[in-house]
Amino acid sequence: MAEDRKEELRIVGGHPALDLVNTVAPRLPGETGGRDYLPDPAELLAWSRRIEIVDPADAEAVAAVWGSAPDLAEKALRATVEIREATYVVLAQRASGVGPKPADFEQQQGPAFERLMLRWAAASARSMLVSTDSGPGVADLQVGTSPALMIPDRLVATAVELLRTVELRQLRACPVDDGGCGFLFLDRSRNGSRRWCSMDDCGTRAKIRKLSARRRSASTV
């Protein structure tokens, strides 16, 4: 079953923070009935390797710590879910393809930003400046130095980076009203015309539904 879940989950966000948001399907603002693809620490670790938040050596270190201290594994999972949901709250209503902002939009934003800030502050405290001979500076910021919380620390860092740099004209949601899944993604197409998270999945299914509807309509004439 674990392998099935990993194969079924599409990585289409174009950014690790959006891929994190998309680990619930379908994604609908204000609803919690979607399928959670990160139900336990083992799935979280496998998914993190898949999107390359951790490399094989990192994953081995995380697995060793989590295996010896299951409470730390659950803590990392809870932190990841909190980061995921706060990121979604901040981004969902700003994405093209989502309906009008709810009346309590501003009230939702404050707590979500606060949760992300607290998680980022904690991750920063566990980060290190390391000397480097390449790049524009003389040091790199190494986030996620503690295996126990390496994954949520790196995920909140990617979330903060996205919130600071995202071009809203590129941020889209796969249109649920037309049969999409609600996943968030970055439209980096040249003419900004990408509508679906993936033409191979939601886009193709939508086309098939429309074709079937036309055929049914024609057969009744």
CSV table of C-alpha atoms in Angstrom, one decimal:
chain,number,residue,atom,x,y,z
A,1,MET,CA,0.0,0.0,0.0
A,2,ALA,CA,2.8,2.4,0.8
A,3,GLU,CA,4.3,2.0,-2.6
A,4,ASP,CA,0.9,2.5,-4.2
A,5,ARG,CA,0.4,5.8,-2.4
A,6,LYS,CA,3.8,7.1,-3.6
A,7,GLU,CA,3.1,6.1,-7.2
A,8,GLU,CA,-0.3,7.7,-7.2
A,9,LEU,CA,0.8,11.0,-5.8
A,10,ARG,CA,1.8,13.4,-8.6
A,11,ILE,CA,4.6,15.9,-8.2
A,12,VAL,CA,3.4,18.8,-10.2
A,13,GLY,CA,3.7,21.9,-8.1
A,14,GLY,CA,7.0,23.2,-9.5
A,15,HIS,CA,8.3,24.0,-6.0
A,16,PRO,CA,8.8,21.9,-2.9
A,17,ALA,CA,6.4,24.0,-0.8
A,18,LEU,CA,3.7,23.5,-3.4
A,19,ASP,CA,4.4,19.8,-3.6
A,20,LEU,CA,4.0,19.7,0.2
A,21,VAL,CA,0.6,21.5,-0.1
A,22,ASN,CA,-0.4,19.0,-2.7
A,23,THR,CA,0.0,16.0,-0.4
A,24,VAL,CA,-3.7,16.2,0.2
A,25,ALA,CA,-6.0,15.4,-2.7
A,26,PRO,CA,-8.3,16.8,-3.7
A,27,ARG,CA,-7.3,20.2,-2.4
A,28,LEU,CA,-10.3,22.4,-1.6
A,29,PRO,CA,-10.2,25.7,0.4
A,30,GLY,CA,-12.0,25.3,3.8
A,31,GLU,CA,-12.4,21.5,3.4
A,32,THR,CA,-10.6,18.7,5.2
A,33,GLY,CA,-12.0,15.6,3.5
A,34,GLY,CA,-9.1,15.0,1.0
A,35,ARG,CA,-6.8,12.0,1.1
A,36,ASP,CA,-3.7,12.6,3.1
A,37,TYR,CA,-0.6,11.2,1.4
A,38,LEU,CA,1.5,11.8,4.5
A,39,PRO,CA,-0.3,9.6,7.1
A,40,ASP,CA,2.7,8.5,9.0
A,41,PRO,CA,6.5,9.2,9.4
A,42,ALA,CA,7.5,6.5,7.0
A,43,GLU,CA,5.5,8.0,4.2
A,44,LEU,CA,6.8,11.4,5.0
A,45,LEU,CA,10.4,10.2,4.8
A,46,ALA,CA,9.7,8.4,1.5
A,47,TRP,CA,8.1,11.4,0.0
A,48,SER,CA,10.9,13.7,1.2
A,49,ARG,CA,13.4,11.5,-0.6
A,50,ARG,CA,11.3,11.6,-3.7
A,51,ILE,CA,11.2,15.4,-3.9
A,52,GLU,CA,14.9,15.5,-2.8
A,53,ILE,CA,14.4,17.5,0.4
A,54,VAL,CA,16.8,14.9,1.8
A,55,ASP,CA,19.5,12.9,0.1
A,56,PRO,CA,20.1,9.2,0.8
A,57,ALA,CA,22.6,10.0,3.5
A,58,ASP,CA,20.3,12.4,5.2
A,59,ALA,CA,17.4,10.0,4.9
A,60,GLU,CA,19.5,7.3,6.6
A,61,ALA,CA,20.3,9.6,9.5
A,62,VAL,CA,16.6,10.6,9.8
A,63,ALA,CA,15.4,7.0,9.7
A,64,ALA,CA,18.0,6.0,12.4
A,65,VAL,CA,16.8,8.7,14.8
A,66,TRP,CA,13.1,8.2,14.1
A,67,GLY,CA,13.5,4.4,14.5
A,68,SER,CA,15.1,4.8,17.9
A,69,ALA,CA,12.7,7.5,19.1
A,70,PRO,CA,9.2,7.2,17.5
A,71,ASP,CA,8.0,10.2,19.5
A,72,LEU,CA,10.5,12.4,17.6
A,73,ALA,CA,9.1,10.9,14.3
A,74,GLU,CA,5.6,11.9,15.3
A,75,LYS,CA,6.7,15.3,16.3
A,76,ALA,CA,8.3,15.9,12.9
A,77,LEU,CA,5.1,14.7,11.2
A,78,ARG,CA,3.0,17.1,13.2
A,79,ALA,CA,5.3,19.9,12.4
A,80,THR,CA,5.2,19.1,8.7
A,81,VAL,CA,1.4,19.0,8.6
A,82,GLU,CA,1.3,22.3,10.4
A,83,ILE,CA,3.6,23.9,7.9
A,84,ARG,CA,1.6,22.3,5.0
A,85,GLU,CA,-1.7,23.7,6.2
A,86,ALA,CA,-0.4,27.1,7.1
A,87,THR,CA,1.2,27.4,3.6
A,88,TYR,CA,-2.0,26.4,1.9
A,89,VAL,CA,-4.0,28.9,3.8
A,90,VAL,CA,-1.6,31.7,2.8
A,91,LEU,CA,-1.4,30.7,-0.8
A,92,ALA,CA,-4.7,29.1,-1.8
A,93,GLN,CA,-6.9,32.2,-2.1
A,94,ARG,CA,-4.2,34.1,-4.0
A,95,ALA,CA,-4.0,31.5,-6.8
A,96,SER,CA,-5.7,31.9,-10.1
A,97,GLY,CA,-8.5,29.4,-10.5
A,98,VAL,CA,-9.8,29.7,-6.9
A,99,GLY,CA,-13.1,31.4,-6.1
A,100,PRO,CA,-13.6,34.7,-4.3
A,101,LYS,CA,-11.8,35.2,-1.0
A,102,PRO,CA,-13.9,34.3,2.0
A,103,ALA,CA,-15.1,37.0,4.4
A,104,ASP,CA,-12.7,35.8,7.1
A,105,PHE,CA,-9.7,35.8,4.7
A,106,GLU,CA,-7.7,38.3,6.8
A,107,GLN,CA,-8.5,36.5,10.0
A,108,GLN,CA,-7.1,33.2,8.5
A,109,GLN,CA,-3.9,34.8,7.3
A,110,GLY,CA,-2.6,36.1,10.6
A,111,PRO,CA,-2.5,32.8,12.4
A,112,ALA,CA,-1.1,31.0,9.4
A,113,PHE,CA,1.8,33.5,9.0
A,114,GLU,CA,2.4,33.2,12.7
A,115,ARG,CA,2.7,29.4,12.6
A,116,LEU,CA,5.1,29.6,9.7
A,117,MET,CA,7.2,32.3,11.4
A,118,LEU,CA,7.4,30.3,14.6
A,119,ARG,CA,8.5,27.2,12.7
A,120,TRP,CA,11.0,29.2,10.7
A,121,ALA,CA,12.5,30.7,13.8
A,122,ALA,CA,12.9,27.3,15.3
A,123,ALA,CA,14.5,26.0,12.1
A,124,SER,CA,16.8,29.0,12.0
A,125,ALA,CA,18.0,28.2,15.5
A,126,ARG,CA,19.0,24.8,14.3
A,127,SER,CA,20.8,26.1,11.1
A,128,MET,CA,24.5,26.7,10.5
A,129,LEU,CA,26.6,29.0,8.4
A,130,VAL,CA,29.2,27.0,6.6
A,131,SER,CA,32.2,28.3,4.6
A,132,THR,CA,32.1,27.9,0.9
A,133,ASP,CA,34.5,28.6,-1.9
A,134,SER,CA,31.8,28.9,-4.6
A,135,GLY,CA,28.9,31.2,-5.2
A,136,PRO,CA,28.5,34.9,-4.7
A,137,GLY,CA,29.3,34.8,-0.9
A,138,VAL,CA,31.7,33.2,1.4
A,139,ALA,CA,29.2,31.1,3.3
A,140,ASP,CA,26.0,29.0,2.8
A,141,LEU,CA,23.2,28.7,5.2
A,142,GLN,CA,22.7,25.0,6.0
A,143,VAL,CA,19.1,24.4,7.2
A,144,GLY,CA,18.2,21.1,8.8
A,145,THR,CA,21.2,20.0,10.8
A,146,SER,CA,19.2,18.0,13.3
A,147,PRO,CA,18.0,14.7,11.8
A,148,ALA,CA,15.0,14.5,14.1
A,149,LEU,CA,13.5,17.7,12.6
A,150,MET,CA,15.5,18.0,9.4
A,151,ILE,CA,12.5,17.4,7.1
A,152,PRO,CA,10.1,20.0,8.6
A,153,ASP,CA,13.0,22.5,9.1
A,154,ARG,CA,13.9,22.3,5.4
A,155,LEU,CA,10.2,22.4,4.3
A,156,VAL,CA,9.5,25.5,6.3
A,157,ALA,CA,12.6,27.1,4.7
A,158,THR,CA,11.3,26.3,1.3
A,159,ALA,CA,7.8,27.7,2.2
A,160,VAL,CA,9.3,31.0,3.5
A,161,GLU,CA,11.4,31.3,0.4
A,162,LEU,CA,8.4,30.7,-1.9
A,163,LEU,CA,6.2,33.2,0.0
A,164,ARG,CA,9.0,35.9,-0.3
A,165,THR,CA,9.6,35.3,-4.1
A,166,VAL,CA,6.5,33.9,-5.8
A,167,GLU,CA,5.1,35.7,-8.7
A,168,LEU,CA,1.4,35.6,-8.2
A,169,ARG,CA,0.7,35.7,-11.9
A,170,GLN,CA,2.3,32.2,-12.0
A,171,LEU,CA,0.5,30.8,-9.0
A,172,ARG,CA,-2.5,28.7,-10.1
A,173,ALA,CA,-4.9,26.1,-8.8
A,174,CYS,CA,-6.1,23.2,-10.9
A,175,PRO,CA,-9.7,24.1,-11.4
A,176,VAL,CA,-12.0,22.0,-9.3
A,177,ASP,CA,-15.2,23.4,-10.9
A,178,ASP,CA,-14.0,21.9,-14.2
A,179,GLY,CA,-13.0,18.5,-12.7
A,180,GLY,CA,-9.5,19.4,-11.5
A,181,CYS,CA,-7.9,18.4,-8.3
A,182,GLY,CA,-7.3,21.8,-6.7
A,183,PHE,CA,-3.5,21.3,-6.6
A,184,LEU,CA,-1.4,24.4,-6.6
A,185,PHE,CA,1.3,24.9,-9.2
A,186,LEU,CA,3.5,27.4,-10.8
A,187,ASP,CA,2.7,28.2,-14.4
A,188,ARG,CA,6.0,28.9,-16.0
A,189,SER,CA,4.8,28.5,-19.6
A,190,ARG,CA,5.9,31.1,-22.0
A,191,ASN,CA,2.4,32.6,-22.6
A,192,GLY,CA,1.0,31.9,-19.1
A,193,SER,CA,-1.7,29.6,-20.5
A,194,ARG,CA,-1.2,26.5,-18.4
A,195,ARG,CA,-4.6,25.6,-16.8
A,196,TRP,CA,-4.2,22.1,-15.4
A,197,CYS,CA,-1.7,20.7,-12.9
A,198,SER,CA,-1.0,18.1,-15.5
A,199,MET,CA,-2.5,17.6,-19.0
A,200,ASP,CA,-1.7,13.9,-18.6
A,201,ASP,CA,-4.1,13.6,-15.6
A,202,CYS,CA,-6.7,16.3,-14.8
A,203,GLY,CA,-6.5,17.9,-18.3
A,204,THR,CA,-7.0,14.7,-20.1
A,205,ARG,CA,-9.9,13.6,-17.8
A,206,ALA,CA,-11.6,17.0,-18.3
A,207,LYS,CA,-11.3,16.6,-22.1
A,208,ILE,CA,-12.8,13.1,-21.9
A,209,ARG,CA,-15.7,14.3,-19.8
A,210,LYS,CA,-16.5,17.1,-22.2
A,211,LEU,CA,-16.3,14.9,-25.2
A,212,SER,CA,-18.6,12.3,-23.5
A,213,ALA,CA,-21.1,15.1,-22.6
A,214,ARG,CA,-21.1,16.3,-26.2
A,215,ARG,CA,-21.7,12.8,-27.5
A,216,ARG,CA,-24.6,12.3,-25.1
A,217,SER,CA,-26.1,15.6,-26.1
A,218,ALA,CA,-25.8,14.7,-29.8
A,219,SER,CA,-27.4,11.3,-29.3
A,220,THR,CA,-30.5,12.9,-27.7
A,221,VAL,CA,-31.1,15.3,-30.6
